[in-house]
Short mmCIF file of C-alpha atoms and ligand atoms in Angstrom, two decimals:
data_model
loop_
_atom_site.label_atom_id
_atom_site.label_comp_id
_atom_site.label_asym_id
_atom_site.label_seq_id
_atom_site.Cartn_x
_atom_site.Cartn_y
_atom_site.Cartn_z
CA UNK A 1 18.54 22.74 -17.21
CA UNK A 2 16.09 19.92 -16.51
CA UNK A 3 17.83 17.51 -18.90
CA UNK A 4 21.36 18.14 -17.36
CA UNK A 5 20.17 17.44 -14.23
CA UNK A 6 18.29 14.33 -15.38
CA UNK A 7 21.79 12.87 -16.78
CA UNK A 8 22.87 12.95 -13.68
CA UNK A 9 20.56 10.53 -11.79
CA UNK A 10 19.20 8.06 -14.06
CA UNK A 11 21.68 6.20 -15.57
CA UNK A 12 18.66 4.66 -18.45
CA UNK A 13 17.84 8.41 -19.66
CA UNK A 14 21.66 9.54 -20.66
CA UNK A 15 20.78 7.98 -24.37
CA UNK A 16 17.35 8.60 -24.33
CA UNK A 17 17.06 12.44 -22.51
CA UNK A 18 20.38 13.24 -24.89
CA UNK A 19 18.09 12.80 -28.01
CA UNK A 20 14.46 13.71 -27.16
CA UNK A 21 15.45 17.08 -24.95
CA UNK A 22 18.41 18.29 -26.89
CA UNK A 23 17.45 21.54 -27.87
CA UNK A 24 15.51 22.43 -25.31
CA UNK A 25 11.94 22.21 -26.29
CA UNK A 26 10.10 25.86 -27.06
CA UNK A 27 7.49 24.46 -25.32
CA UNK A 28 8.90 26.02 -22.03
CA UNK A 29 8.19 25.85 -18.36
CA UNK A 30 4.27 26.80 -17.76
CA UNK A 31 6.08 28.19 -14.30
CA UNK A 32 8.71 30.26 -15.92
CA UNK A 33 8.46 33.82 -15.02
CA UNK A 34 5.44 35.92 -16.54
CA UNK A 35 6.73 37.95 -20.17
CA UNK A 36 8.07 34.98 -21.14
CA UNK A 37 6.31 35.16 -24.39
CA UNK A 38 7.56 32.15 -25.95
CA UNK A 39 4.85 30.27 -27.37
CA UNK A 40 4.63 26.71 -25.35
CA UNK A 41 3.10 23.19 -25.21
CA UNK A 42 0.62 22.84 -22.07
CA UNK A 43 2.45 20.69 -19.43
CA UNK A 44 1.18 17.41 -18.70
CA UNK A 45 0.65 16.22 -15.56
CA UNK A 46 1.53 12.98 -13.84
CA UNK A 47 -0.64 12.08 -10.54
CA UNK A 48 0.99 9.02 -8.18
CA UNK A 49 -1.26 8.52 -5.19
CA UNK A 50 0.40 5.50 -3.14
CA UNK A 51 -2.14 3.71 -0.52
CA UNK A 52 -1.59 3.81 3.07
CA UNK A 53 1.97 5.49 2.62
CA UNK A 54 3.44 6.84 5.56
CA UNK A 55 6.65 9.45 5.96
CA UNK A 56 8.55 6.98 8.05
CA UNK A 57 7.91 4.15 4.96
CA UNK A 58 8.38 6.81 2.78
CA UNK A 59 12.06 7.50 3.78
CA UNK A 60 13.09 3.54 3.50
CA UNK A 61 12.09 3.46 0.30
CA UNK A 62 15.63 3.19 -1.31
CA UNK A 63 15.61 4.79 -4.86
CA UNK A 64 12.63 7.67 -3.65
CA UNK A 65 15.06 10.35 -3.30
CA UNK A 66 17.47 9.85 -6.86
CA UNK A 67 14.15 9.28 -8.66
CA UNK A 68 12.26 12.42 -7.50
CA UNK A 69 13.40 14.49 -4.62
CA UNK A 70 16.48 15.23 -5.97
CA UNK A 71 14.84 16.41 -8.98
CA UNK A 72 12.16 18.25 -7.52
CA UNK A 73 10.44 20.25 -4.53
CA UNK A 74 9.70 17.86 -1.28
CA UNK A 75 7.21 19.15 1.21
CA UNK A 76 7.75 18.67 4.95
CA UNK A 77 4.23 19.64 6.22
CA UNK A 78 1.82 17.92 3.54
CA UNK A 79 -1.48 16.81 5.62
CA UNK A 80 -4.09 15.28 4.92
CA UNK A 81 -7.69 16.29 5.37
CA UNK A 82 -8.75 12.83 6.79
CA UNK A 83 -6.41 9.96 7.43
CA UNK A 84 -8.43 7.84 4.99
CA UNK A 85 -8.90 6.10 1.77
CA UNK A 86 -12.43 7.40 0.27
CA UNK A 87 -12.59 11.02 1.86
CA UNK A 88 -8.71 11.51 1.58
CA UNK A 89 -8.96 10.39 -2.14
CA UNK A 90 -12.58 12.68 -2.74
CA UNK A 91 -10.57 15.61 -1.20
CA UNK A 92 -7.95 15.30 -3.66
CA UNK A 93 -10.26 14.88 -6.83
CA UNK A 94 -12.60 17.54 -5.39
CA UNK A 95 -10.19 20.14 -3.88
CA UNK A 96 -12.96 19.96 -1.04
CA UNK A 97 -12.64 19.46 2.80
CA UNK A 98 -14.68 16.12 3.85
CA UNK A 99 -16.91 18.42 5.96
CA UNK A 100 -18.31 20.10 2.46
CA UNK A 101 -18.04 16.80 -0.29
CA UNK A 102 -19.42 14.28 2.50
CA UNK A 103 -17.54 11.62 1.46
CA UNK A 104 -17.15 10.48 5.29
CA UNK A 105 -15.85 7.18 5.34
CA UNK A 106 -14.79 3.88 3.40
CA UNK A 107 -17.85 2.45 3.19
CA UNK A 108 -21.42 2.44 4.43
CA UNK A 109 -24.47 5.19 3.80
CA UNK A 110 -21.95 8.32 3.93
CA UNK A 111 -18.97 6.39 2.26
CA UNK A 112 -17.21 5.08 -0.33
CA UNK A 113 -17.87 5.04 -3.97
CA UNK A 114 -21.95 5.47 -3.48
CA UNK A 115 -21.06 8.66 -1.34
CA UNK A 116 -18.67 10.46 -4.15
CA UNK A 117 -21.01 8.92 -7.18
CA UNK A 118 -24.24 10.67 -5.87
CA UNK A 119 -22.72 14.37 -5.75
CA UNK A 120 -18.80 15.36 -6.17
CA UNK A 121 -17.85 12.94 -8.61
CA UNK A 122 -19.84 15.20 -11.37
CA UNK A 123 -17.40 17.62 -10.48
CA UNK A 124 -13.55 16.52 -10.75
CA UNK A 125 -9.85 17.69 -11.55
CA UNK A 126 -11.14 14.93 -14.37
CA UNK A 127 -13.86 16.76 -15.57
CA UNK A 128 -12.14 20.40 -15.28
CA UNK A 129 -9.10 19.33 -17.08
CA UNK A 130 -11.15 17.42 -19.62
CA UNK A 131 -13.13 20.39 -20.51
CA UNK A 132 -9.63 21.92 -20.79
CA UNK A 133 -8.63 19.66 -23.68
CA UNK A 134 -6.69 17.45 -21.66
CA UNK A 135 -6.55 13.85 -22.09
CA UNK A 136 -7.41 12.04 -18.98
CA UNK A 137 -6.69 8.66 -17.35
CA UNK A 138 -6.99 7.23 -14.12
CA UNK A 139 -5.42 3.59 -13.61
CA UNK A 140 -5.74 2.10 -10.15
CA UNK A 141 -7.53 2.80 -7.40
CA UNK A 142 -10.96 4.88 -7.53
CA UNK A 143 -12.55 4.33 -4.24
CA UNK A 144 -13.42 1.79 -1.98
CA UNK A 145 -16.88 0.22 -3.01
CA UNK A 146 -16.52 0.77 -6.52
CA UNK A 147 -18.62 -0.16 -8.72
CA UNK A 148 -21.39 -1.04 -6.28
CA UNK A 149 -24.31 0.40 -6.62
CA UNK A 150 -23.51 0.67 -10.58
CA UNK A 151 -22.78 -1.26 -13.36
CA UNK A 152 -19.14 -3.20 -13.56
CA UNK A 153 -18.70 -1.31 -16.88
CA UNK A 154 -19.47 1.81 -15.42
CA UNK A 155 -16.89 4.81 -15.81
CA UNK A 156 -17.12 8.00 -13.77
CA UNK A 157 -17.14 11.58 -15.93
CA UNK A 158 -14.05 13.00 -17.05
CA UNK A 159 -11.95 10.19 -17.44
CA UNK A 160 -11.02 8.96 -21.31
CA UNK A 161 -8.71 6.04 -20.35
CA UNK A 162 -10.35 4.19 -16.95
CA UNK A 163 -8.35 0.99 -16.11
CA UNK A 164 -9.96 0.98 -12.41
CA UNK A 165 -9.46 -1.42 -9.77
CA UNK A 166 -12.81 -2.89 -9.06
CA UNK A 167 -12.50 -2.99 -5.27
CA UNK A 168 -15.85 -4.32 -4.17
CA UNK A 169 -14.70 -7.46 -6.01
CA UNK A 170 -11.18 -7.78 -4.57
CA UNK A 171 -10.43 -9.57 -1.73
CA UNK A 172 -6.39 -9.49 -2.69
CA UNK A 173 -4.70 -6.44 -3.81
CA UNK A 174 -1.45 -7.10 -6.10
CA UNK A 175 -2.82 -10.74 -6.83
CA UNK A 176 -5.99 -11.42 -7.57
CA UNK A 177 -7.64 -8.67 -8.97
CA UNK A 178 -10.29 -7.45 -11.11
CA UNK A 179 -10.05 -4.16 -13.62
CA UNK A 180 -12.25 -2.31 -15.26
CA UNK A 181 -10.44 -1.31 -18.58
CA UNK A 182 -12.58 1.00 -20.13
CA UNK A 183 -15.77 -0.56 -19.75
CA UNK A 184 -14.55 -4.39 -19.80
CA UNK A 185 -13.59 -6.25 -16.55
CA UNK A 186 -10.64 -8.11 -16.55
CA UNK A 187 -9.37 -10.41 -14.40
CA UNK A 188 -5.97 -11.27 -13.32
CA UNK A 189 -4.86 -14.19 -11.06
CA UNK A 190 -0.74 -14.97 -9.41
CA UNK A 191 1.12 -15.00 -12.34
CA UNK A 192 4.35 -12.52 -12.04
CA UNK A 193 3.08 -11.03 -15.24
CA UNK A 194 0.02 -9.91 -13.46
CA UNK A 195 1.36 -8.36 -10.33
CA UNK A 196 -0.98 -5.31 -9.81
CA UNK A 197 1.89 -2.75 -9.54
CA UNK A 198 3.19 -3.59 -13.29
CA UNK A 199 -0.36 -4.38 -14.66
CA UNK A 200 -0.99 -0.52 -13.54
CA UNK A 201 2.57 0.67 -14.87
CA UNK A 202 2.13 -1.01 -18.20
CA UNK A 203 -1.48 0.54 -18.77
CA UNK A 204 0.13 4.20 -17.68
CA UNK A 205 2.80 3.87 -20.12
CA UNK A 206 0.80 2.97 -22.84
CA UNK A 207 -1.45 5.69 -22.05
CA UNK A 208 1.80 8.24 -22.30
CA UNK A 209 3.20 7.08 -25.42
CA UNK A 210 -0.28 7.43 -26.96
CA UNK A 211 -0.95 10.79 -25.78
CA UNK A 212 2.30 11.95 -26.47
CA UNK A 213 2.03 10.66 -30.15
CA UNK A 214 -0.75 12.20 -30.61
CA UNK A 215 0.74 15.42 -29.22
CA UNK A 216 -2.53 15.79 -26.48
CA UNK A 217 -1.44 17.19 -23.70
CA UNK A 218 -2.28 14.73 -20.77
CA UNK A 219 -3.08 13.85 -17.35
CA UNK A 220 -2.78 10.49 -15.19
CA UNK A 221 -3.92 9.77 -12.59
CA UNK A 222 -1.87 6.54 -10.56
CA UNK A 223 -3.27 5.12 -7.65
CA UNK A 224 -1.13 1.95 -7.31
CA UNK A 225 -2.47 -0.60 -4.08
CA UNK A 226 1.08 -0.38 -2.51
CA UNK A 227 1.77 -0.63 0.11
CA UNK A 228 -1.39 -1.24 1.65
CA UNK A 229 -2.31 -4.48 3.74
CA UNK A 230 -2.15 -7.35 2.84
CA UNK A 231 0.81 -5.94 1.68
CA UNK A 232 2.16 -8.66 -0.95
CA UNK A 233 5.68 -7.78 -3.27
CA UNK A 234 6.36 -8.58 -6.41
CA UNK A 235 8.15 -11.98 -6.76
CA UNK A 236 11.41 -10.02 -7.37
CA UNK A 237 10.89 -8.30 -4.50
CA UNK A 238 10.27 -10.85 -2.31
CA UNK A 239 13.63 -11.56 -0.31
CA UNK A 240 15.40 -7.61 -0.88
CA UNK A 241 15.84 -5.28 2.17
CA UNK A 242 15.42 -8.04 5.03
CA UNK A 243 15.07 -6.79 8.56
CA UNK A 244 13.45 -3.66 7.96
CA UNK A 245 11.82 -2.45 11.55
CA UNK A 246 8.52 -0.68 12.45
CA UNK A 247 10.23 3.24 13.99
CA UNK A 248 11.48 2.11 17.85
CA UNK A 249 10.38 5.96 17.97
CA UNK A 250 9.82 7.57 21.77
CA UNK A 251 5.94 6.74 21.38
CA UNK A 252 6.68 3.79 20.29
CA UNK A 253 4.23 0.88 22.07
CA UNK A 254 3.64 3.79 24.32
CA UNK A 255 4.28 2.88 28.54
CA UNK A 256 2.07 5.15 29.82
CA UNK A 257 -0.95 6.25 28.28
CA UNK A 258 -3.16 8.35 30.99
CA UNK A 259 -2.19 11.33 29.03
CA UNK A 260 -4.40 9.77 26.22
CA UNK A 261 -8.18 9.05 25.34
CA UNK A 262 -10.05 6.42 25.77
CA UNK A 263 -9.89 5.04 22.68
CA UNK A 264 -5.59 4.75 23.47
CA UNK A 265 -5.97 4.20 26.83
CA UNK A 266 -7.77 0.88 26.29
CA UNK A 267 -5.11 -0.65 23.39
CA UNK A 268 -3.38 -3.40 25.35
CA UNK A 269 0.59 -2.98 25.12
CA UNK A 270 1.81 -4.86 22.39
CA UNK A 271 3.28 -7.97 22.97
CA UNK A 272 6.46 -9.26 21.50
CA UNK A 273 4.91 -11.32 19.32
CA UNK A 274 2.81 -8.85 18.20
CA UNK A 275 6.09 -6.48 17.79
CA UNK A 276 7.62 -9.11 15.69
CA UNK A 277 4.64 -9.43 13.21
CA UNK A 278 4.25 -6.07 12.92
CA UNK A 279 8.14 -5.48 11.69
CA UNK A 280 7.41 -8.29 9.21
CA UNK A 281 4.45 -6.55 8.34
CA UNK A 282 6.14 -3.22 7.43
CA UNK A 283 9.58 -5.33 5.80
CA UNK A 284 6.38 -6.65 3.19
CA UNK A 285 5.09 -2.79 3.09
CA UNK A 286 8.53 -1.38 2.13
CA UNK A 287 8.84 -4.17 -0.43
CA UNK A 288 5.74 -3.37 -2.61
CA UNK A 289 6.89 -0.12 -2.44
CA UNK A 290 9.91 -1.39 -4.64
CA UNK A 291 7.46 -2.01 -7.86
CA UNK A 292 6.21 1.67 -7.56
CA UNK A 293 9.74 2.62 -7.54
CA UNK A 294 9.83 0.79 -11.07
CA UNK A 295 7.02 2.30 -11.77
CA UNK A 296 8.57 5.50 -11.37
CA UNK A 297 11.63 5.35 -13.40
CA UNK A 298 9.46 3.72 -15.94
CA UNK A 299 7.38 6.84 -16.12
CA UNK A 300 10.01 8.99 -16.22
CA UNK A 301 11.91 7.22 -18.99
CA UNK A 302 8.53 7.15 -21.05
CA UNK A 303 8.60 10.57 -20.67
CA UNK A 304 11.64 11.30 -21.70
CA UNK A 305 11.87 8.97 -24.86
CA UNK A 306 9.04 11.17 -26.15
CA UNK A 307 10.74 14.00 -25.57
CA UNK A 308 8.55 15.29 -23.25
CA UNK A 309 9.71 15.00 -19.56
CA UNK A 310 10.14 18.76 -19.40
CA UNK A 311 6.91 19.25 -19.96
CA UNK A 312 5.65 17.25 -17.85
CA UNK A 313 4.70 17.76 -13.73
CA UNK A 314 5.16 14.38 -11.59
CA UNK A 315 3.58 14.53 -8.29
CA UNK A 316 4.01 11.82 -5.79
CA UNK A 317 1.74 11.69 -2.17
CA UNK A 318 -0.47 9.19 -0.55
CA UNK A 319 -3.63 9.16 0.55
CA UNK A 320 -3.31 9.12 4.58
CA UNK A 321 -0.20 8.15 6.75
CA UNK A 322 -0.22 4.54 9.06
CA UNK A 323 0.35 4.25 12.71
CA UNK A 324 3.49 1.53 13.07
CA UNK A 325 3.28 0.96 16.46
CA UNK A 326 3.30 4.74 18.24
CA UNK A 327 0.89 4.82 20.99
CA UNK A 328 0.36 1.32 21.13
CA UNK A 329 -1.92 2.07 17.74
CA UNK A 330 -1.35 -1.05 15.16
CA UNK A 331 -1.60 -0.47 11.39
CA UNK A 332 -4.61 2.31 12.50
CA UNK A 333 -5.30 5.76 10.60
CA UNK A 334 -8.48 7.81 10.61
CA UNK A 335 -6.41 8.99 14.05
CA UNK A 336 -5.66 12.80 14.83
CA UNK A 337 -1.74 11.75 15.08
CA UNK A 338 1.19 12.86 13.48
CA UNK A 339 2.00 9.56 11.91
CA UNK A 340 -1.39 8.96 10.47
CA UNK A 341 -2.41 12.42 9.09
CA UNK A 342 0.89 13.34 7.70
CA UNK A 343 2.08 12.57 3.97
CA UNK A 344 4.44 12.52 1.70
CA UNK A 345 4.24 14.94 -1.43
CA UNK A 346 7.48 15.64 -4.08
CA UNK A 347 6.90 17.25 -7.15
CA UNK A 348 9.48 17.01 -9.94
CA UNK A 349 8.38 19.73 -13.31
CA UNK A 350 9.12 22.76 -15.18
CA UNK A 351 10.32 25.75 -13.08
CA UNK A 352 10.31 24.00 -9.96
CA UNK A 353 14.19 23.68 -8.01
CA UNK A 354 16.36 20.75 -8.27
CA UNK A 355 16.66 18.73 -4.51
CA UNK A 356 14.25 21.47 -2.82
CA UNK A 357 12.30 21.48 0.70
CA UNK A 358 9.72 23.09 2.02
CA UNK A 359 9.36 22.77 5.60
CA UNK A 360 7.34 25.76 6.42
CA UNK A 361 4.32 25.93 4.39
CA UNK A 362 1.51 23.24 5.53
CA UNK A 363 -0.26 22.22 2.53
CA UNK A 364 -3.15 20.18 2.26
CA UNK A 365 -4.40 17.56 -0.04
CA UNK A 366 -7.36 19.74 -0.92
CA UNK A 367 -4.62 22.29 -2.46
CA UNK A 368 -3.86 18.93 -5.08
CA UNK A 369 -6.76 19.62 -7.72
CA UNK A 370 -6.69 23.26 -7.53
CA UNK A 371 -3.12 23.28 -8.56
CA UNK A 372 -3.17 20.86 -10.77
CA UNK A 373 -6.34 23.29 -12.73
CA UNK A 374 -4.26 26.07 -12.65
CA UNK A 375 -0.95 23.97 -13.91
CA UNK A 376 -3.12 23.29 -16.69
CA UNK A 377 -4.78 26.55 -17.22
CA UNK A 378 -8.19 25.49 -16.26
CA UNK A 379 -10.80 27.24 -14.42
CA UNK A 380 -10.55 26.35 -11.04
CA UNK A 381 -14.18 26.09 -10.07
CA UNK A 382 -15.43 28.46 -6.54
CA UNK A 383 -16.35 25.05 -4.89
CA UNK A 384 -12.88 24.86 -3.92
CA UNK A 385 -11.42 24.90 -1.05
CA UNK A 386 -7.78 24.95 -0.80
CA UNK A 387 -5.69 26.67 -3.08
CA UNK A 388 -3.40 26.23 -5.81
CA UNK A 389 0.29 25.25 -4.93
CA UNK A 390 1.90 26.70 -8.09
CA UNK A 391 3.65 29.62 -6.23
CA UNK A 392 5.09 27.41 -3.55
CA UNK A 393 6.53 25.19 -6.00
CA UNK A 394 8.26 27.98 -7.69
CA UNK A 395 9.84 28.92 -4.22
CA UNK A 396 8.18 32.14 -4.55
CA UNK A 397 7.85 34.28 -0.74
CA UNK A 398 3.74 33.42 0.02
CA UNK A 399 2.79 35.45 3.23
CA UNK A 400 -0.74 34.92 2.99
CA UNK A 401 -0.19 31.14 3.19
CA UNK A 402 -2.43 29.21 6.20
CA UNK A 403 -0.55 28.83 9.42
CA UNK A 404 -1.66 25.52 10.24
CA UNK A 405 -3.43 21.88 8.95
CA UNK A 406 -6.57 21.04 10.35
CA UNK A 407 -8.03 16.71 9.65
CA UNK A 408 -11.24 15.81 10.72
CA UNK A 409 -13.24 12.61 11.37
CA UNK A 410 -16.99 12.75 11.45
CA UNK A 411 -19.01 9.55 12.11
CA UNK A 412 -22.48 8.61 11.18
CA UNK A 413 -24.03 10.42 13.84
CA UNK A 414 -22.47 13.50 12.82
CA UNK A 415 -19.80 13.95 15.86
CA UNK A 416 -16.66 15.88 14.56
CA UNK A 417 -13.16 14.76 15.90
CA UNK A 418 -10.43 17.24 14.34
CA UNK A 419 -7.02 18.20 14.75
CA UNK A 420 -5.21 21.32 14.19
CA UNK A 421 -1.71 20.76 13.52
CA UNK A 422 -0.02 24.31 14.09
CA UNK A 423 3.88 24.83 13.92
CA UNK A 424 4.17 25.22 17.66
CA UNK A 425 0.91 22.60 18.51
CA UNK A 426 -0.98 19.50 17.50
CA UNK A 427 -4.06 20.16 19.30
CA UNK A 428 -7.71 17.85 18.87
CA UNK A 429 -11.00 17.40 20.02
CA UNK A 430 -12.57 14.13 20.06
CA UNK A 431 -15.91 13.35 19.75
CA UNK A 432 -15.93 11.68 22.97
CA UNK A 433 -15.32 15.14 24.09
CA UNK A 434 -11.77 14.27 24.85
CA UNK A 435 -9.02 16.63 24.31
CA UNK A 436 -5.08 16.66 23.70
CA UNK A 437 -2.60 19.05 23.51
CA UNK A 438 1.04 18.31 21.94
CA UNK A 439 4.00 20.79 22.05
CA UNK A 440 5.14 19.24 18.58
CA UNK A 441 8.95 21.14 19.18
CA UNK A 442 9.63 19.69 22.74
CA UNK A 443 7.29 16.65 22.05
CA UNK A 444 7.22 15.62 18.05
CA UNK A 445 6.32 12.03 19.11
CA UNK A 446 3.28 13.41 21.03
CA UNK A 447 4.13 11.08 24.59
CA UNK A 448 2.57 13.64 26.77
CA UNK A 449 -0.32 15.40 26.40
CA UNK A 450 -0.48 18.69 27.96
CA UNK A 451 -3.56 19.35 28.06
CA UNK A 452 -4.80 19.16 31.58
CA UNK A 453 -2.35 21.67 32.76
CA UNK A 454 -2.25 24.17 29.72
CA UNK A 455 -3.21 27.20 29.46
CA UNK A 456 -7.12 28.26 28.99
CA UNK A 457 -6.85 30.87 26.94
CA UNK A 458 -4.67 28.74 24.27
CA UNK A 459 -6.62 25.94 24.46
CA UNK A 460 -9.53 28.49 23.39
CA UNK A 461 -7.41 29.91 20.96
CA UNK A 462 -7.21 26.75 19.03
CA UNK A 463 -10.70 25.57 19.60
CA UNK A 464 -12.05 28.33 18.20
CA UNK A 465 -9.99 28.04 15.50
CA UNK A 466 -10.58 24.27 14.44
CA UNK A 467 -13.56 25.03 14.67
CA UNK A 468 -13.65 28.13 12.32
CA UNK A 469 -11.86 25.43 9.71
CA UNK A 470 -14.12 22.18 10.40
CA UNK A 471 -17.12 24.44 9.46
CA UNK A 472 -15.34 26.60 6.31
CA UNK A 473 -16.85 26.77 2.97
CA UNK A 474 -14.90 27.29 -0.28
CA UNK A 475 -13.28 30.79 0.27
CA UNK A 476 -13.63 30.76 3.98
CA UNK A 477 -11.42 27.86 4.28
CA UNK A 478 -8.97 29.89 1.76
CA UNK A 479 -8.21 32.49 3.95
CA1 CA B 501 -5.38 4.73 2.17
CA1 CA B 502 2.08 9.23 27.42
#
């Protein structure tokens, strides 16, 4: 079923998929329905975490759709838990709200690689899967500040194949570039053979074709740079898909902003200078994303030339959204709006519906590792707190699903600023003690907050309600 539908779409696989899939492999879907008992290879599991990737970037990226959405499930309402790098990515290796693994920011005492090393990190999708008798491999981007505070050989638990961006190092991304590759840096200059994106895709290939000759099942882990500022494309890329503008949504460079907080309120109107850089700016970010669209139907061919892209899960997501623009906000996340804590997410695999949306569930990136355990029959440990994904991806009816996305901020001096993204309301709390209240159907561009004039008792509601999720713990954030 997979394989037909595979023909279809990318032109490369009709010699290769033909071969390595005819007959379909016994090794069937690990989502097919229970009393299935055909006995079956464990799937493996591909990971792509883009940087900085926002759904508005997401849906100019040209080849997206043919490569994986129409092969696969696309979610509507994925959120992240913080709208940025380090606690985004700890959330999604941990399965933990920021508020429980502490990562709290990029950098600094509560940040970064020294904040994941000294507690969550012993405790990973990497680790669980490992123990599993998965191979594991994460290539790109571990966290901001790695390896400070350790050695430049070091290599976190859980991972057999570690070709990791050293990012205290790095003052380019895509050019100029150091790697750990399992245990030795490397370093790579401006030569097109060393663009980051392909560096990454050649190491994840190799990594494939290894695992699948040695018939382990696998998982990897691909945190590409793209397209993250400075946001530099491949030389190929260079010229394609010319005047490419930042959204001219309703919020865009925002008129008036007394609706707003302070922290709006005082961003100057953009200038049309600034207007003009910042389309340039996101014509460069759509182009990277070009070499992790090659990096994509390179995956997917590897897979199928082994013979195993049926067995295998690909998810694609990013780490936190980007504000292009919309309330005057330049290039900013770690903001409570739409455009910065929303995300892509489309997984392609075994038992999950060709060309498929979900646009009522509101998953979280802390749902990533707990599905990906239970995808690969691991123990998904209690420290957990979102839940597995598996019976959304099969389309399944899940009525006990949360009814809303909740992202939080909290600075060094412990102030919580959070907001709870319902389907009817966006609703935060800053730690200013600011508040704002969206009516996401009449207002999805959030122009006007409403909450000076709403009503008490729902602006209670929701209060009480972020703040029943800001302060869950494992299964109280389940419910
Ligand atoms: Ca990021
Ligand atoms: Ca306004």
């Amino acid at each position: 079923m997979f394989a037909l539908r595979a023909r279809a779409w990318w032109p490369l696989l009709v010699a290769t998929v033909g071969t390595a899939c005819g007959g379909r492999s016994p090794g069937a879907p690990s989502l097919s329905p229970a009393g299935e008992a055909v006995p079956r290879r464990r799937p493996n599991i591909v990971f792509v975490l883009a940087d900085d990737l926002d759904f508005r970037t997401t849906a100019m990226m040209p080849r997206l759709p043919a490569l994986l959405g129409q092969q696969g499930r696309t979610f509507d309402r994925a959120y992240v838990t913080q709208a940025l790098c380090a606690p985004s990515r700890a959330s999604i290796l941990t399965g933990q709200f920021p508020h429980n693994h502490r990562v709290l920011d990029n950098s600094g005492p509560h940040g970064g690689f020294g904040a994941f090393r000294r507690g969550p990190e012993a405790s990973t999708i990497a680790t669980w899967l490992k123990a599993a008798g998965y191979r594991t491999a994460l290539v790109g981007k571990y966290f901001n500040g790695y390896p400070t505070a350790a050695s430049p050989d070091y290599v976190a638990p859980g991972w057999d194949e570690w070709d990791a961006q050293l990012t205290d190092l790095t003052a380019d991304r895509y050019v100029n570039y150091f790697l750990n590759e399992n245990g030795t840096v490397n370093q790579y200059g401006t030569k097109d053979e060393e663009y980051e994106t392909d560096v990454l895709t050649s190491r994840a290939l190799a990594f494939i074709d290894h695992s699948a000759r040695d018939g382990k099942p696998f998982f990897l882990y691909l945190a590409p740079d793209a397209p993250h500022l400075p946001a530099i494309p491949a030389p190929r890329h260079a010229t394609l898909l010319s005047g490419i503008e930042a959204p001219r949504v309703p919020s865009f460079n925002e008129a008036d902003v007394s609706d707003k907080p302070a922290f709006v309120r005082n961003a100057s109107l953009m200038t049309p200078t600034e207007i003009r850089k910042l389309d340039r700016t996101e014509t460069a970010r759509v182009r990277t994303m070009l070499a992790v669209e090659d990096m994509l139907a390179d995956l997917l061919n590897v897979l199928a030339s082994n013979g195993i892209l049926d067995d295998t899960y690909i998810f694609f997501t990013s780490d936190n959204g980007l504000m292009l623009g919309e309330h005057r906000l330049i290039t900013t996340k770690d903001v409570p709006y739409e455009e910065a804590i929303r995300v892509p997410l489309v997984v392609m695999g075994p038992g999950i519906a060709a060309d498929s949306h979900d646009d009522e569930h509101f998953v979280l990136n802390i749902d990533i590792a707990p599905t990906l355990a239970e995808i690969a029959g691991a123990a998904i440990p209690d420290s957990v707190d979102g839940r597995s994904l598996v019976r959304l991806l099969r389309g399944e009816t899940v009525t006990d699903w949360r009814r809303e996305a909740v992202s939080e901020s909290i600075s060094y001096t412990g102030g919580l600023s959070a907001v709870l993204r319902t389907p009817e309301y966006a609703y935060s709390e800053i730690e200013s003690n600011e508040r704002e209240l969206y009516d996401m159907r009449a207002d999805p561009y959030q122009v006007a907050s409403l909450h000076r004039r709403a009503d008490p008792a729902l602006m209670a509601r929701l209060s009480a309600r972020l703040a029943q999720l800001t302060g869950c713990r494992r299964a109280s954030c389940r419910q």
